């Protein structure tokens, strides 16, 4: 029903990121060393914000491209 990527934290690493895509969606799994990455939840929020900005920019670009194609002269 849902997807939860699990990252494994190797020795001497502060952060591990797992990314999986399935059925048109993408999911991120973050695992961090709490002593080093005490603000891991903020990183997760920032990833969500950045992805929302990317989707908005892509949608705007797609709409602009479609509009300019519709106004292009036919040869």
PDB file of C-alpha atoms in Angstrom:
ATOM      1  CA  UNK A   1       0.000   0.000   0.000  1.00  0.00           C
ATOM      2  CA  UNK A   2       2.911   2.335   0.745  1.00  0.00           C
ATOM      3  CA  UNK A   3       6.655   2.447   0.319  1.00  0.00           C
ATOM      4  CA  UNK A   4       9.223   3.121   3.033  1.00  0.00           C
ATOM      5  CA  UNK A   5      12.842   3.094   1.838  1.00  0.00           C
ATOM      6  CA  UNK A   6      15.279   2.125   4.560  1.00  0.00           C
ATOM      7  CA  UNK A   7      18.776   3.536   4.607  1.00  0.00           C
ATOM      8  CA  UNK A   8      21.622   1.735   6.330  1.00  0.00           C
ATOM      9  CA  UNK A   9      24.135   3.877   8.182  1.00  0.00           C
ATOM     10  CA  UNK A  10      27.691   2.652   7.568  1.00  0.00           C
ATOM     11  CA  UNK A  11      30.319   2.991  10.272  1.00  0.00           C
ATOM     12  CA  UNK A  12      31.845   6.492  10.496  1.00  0.00           C
ATOM     13  CA  UNK A  13      29.034   8.084   8.455  1.00  0.00           C
ATOM     14  CA  UNK A  14      26.702  10.793   9.734  1.00  0.00           C
ATOM     15  CA  UNK A  15      23.919  10.443   7.156  1.00  0.00           C
ATOM     16  CA  UNK A  16      22.440   7.793   4.894  1.00  0.00           C
ATOM     17  CA  UNK A  17      19.743   8.502   2.319  1.00  0.00           C
ATOM     18  CA  UNK A  18      17.573   5.919   0.561  1.00  0.00           C
ATOM     19  CA  UNK A  19      15.456   6.962  -2.416  1.00  0.00           C
ATOM     20  CA  UNK A  20      12.907   4.766  -4.153  1.00  0.00           C
ATOM     21  CA  UNK A  21      10.342   5.452  -6.816  1.00  0.00           C
ATOM     22  CA  UNK A  22       7.226   3.391  -7.312  1.00  0.00           C
ATOM     23  CA  UNK A  23       3.955   3.840  -9.165  1.00  0.00           C
ATOM     24  CA  UNK A  24       4.593   7.478 -10.069  1.00  0.00           C
ATOM     25  CA  UNK A  25       5.776   8.530  -6.630  1.00  0.00           C
ATOM     26  CA  UNK A  26       9.108   8.937  -4.912  1.00  0.00           C
ATOM     27  CA  UNK A  27       9.995   8.318  -1.285  1.00  0.00           C
ATOM     28  CA  UNK A  28      13.020   9.247   0.790  1.00  0.00           C
ATOM     29  CA  UNK A  29      14.369   7.480   3.846  1.00  0.00           C
ATOM     30  CA  UNK A  30      16.836   9.338   6.041  1.00  0.00           C
ATOM     31  CA  UNK A  31      18.944   7.795   8.765  1.00  0.00           C
ATOM     32  CA  UNK A  32      21.413   9.871  10.721  1.00  0.00           C
ATOM     33  CA  UNK A  33      23.768   9.678  13.646  1.00  0.00           C
ATOM     34  CA  UNK A  34      21.908  11.697  16.274  1.00  0.00           C
ATOM     35  CA  UNK A  35      25.118  13.125  17.770  1.00  0.00           C
ATOM     36  CA  UNK A  36      26.027  14.573  14.360  1.00  0.00           C
ATOM     37  CA  UNK A  37      22.658  14.999  12.615  1.00  0.00           C
ATOM     38  CA  UNK A  38      20.489  16.172  15.515  1.00  0.00           C
ATOM     39  CA  UNK A  39      18.429  18.233  13.034  1.00  0.00           C
ATOM     40  CA  UNK A  40      17.608  15.356  10.677  1.00  0.00           C
ATOM     41  CA  UNK A  41      13.916  16.269  10.751  1.00  0.00           C
ATOM     42  CA  UNK A  42      14.808  19.739   9.432  1.00  0.00           C
ATOM     43  CA  UNK A  43      16.706  18.131   6.553  1.00  0.00           C
ATOM     44  CA  UNK A  44      13.628  16.068   5.741  1.00  0.00           C
ATOM     45  CA  UNK A  45      11.476  19.206   5.768  1.00  0.00           C
ATOM     46  CA  UNK A  46      13.986  20.973   3.514  1.00  0.00           C
ATOM     47  CA  UNK A  47      13.925  18.090   1.034  1.00  0.00           C
ATOM     48  CA  UNK A  48      10.132  18.325   0.927  1.00  0.00           C
ATOM     49  CA  UNK A  49      10.280  22.083   0.365  1.00  0.00           C
ATOM     50  CA  UNK A  50      12.885  21.737  -2.391  1.00  0.00           C
ATOM     51  CA  UNK A  51      10.848  19.059  -4.165  1.00  0.00           C
ATOM     52  CA  UNK A  52       7.710  21.218  -4.018  1.00  0.00           C
ATOM     53  CA  UNK A  53       9.663  24.110  -5.549  1.00  0.00           C
ATOM     54  CA  UNK A  54      10.984  21.802  -8.271  1.00  0.00           C
ATOM     55  CA  UNK A  55       7.487  20.561  -9.132  1.00  0.00           C
ATOM     56  CA  UNK A  56       6.178  24.141  -9.238  1.00  0.00           C
ATOM     57  CA  UNK A  57       9.031  25.275 -11.495  1.00  0.00           C
ATOM     58  CA  UNK A  58       8.586  22.288 -13.816  1.00  0.00           C
ATOM     59  CA  UNK A  59       4.835  22.914 -14.081  1.00  0.00           C
ATOM     60  CA  UNK A  60       5.410  26.606 -14.846  1.00  0.00           C
ATOM     61  CA  UNK A  61       8.024  25.769 -17.475  1.00  0.00           C
ATOM     62  CA  UNK A  62       5.731  23.173 -19.036  1.00  0.00           C
ATOM     63  CA  UNK A  63       2.868  25.685 -19.223  1.00  0.00           C
ATOM     64  CA  UNK A  64       5.149  28.336 -20.755  1.00  0.00           C
ATOM     65  CA  UNK A  65       6.439  25.856 -23.330  1.00  0.00           C
ATOM     66  CA  UNK A  66       2.907  24.797 -24.240  1.00  0.00           C
ATOM     67  CA  UNK A  67       1.807  28.427 -24.588  1.00  0.00           C
ATOM     68  CA  UNK A  68       4.733  29.360 -26.807  1.00  0.00           C
ATOM     69  CA  UNK A  69       4.157  26.258 -28.957  1.00  0.00           C
ATOM     70  CA  UNK A  70       0.501  27.184 -29.378  1.00  0.00           C
ATOM     71  CA  UNK A  71       1.476  30.682 -30.557  1.00  0.00           C
ATOM     72  CA  UNK A  72       4.212  29.511 -32.927  1.00  0.00           C
ATOM     73  CA  UNK A  73       3.502  30.029 -36.628  1.00  0.00           C
ATOM     74  CA  UNK A  74       2.655  26.901 -38.615  1.00  0.00           C
ATOM     75  CA  UNK A  75       5.065  26.157 -41.444  1.00  0.00           C
TER      76      UNK A  75
END
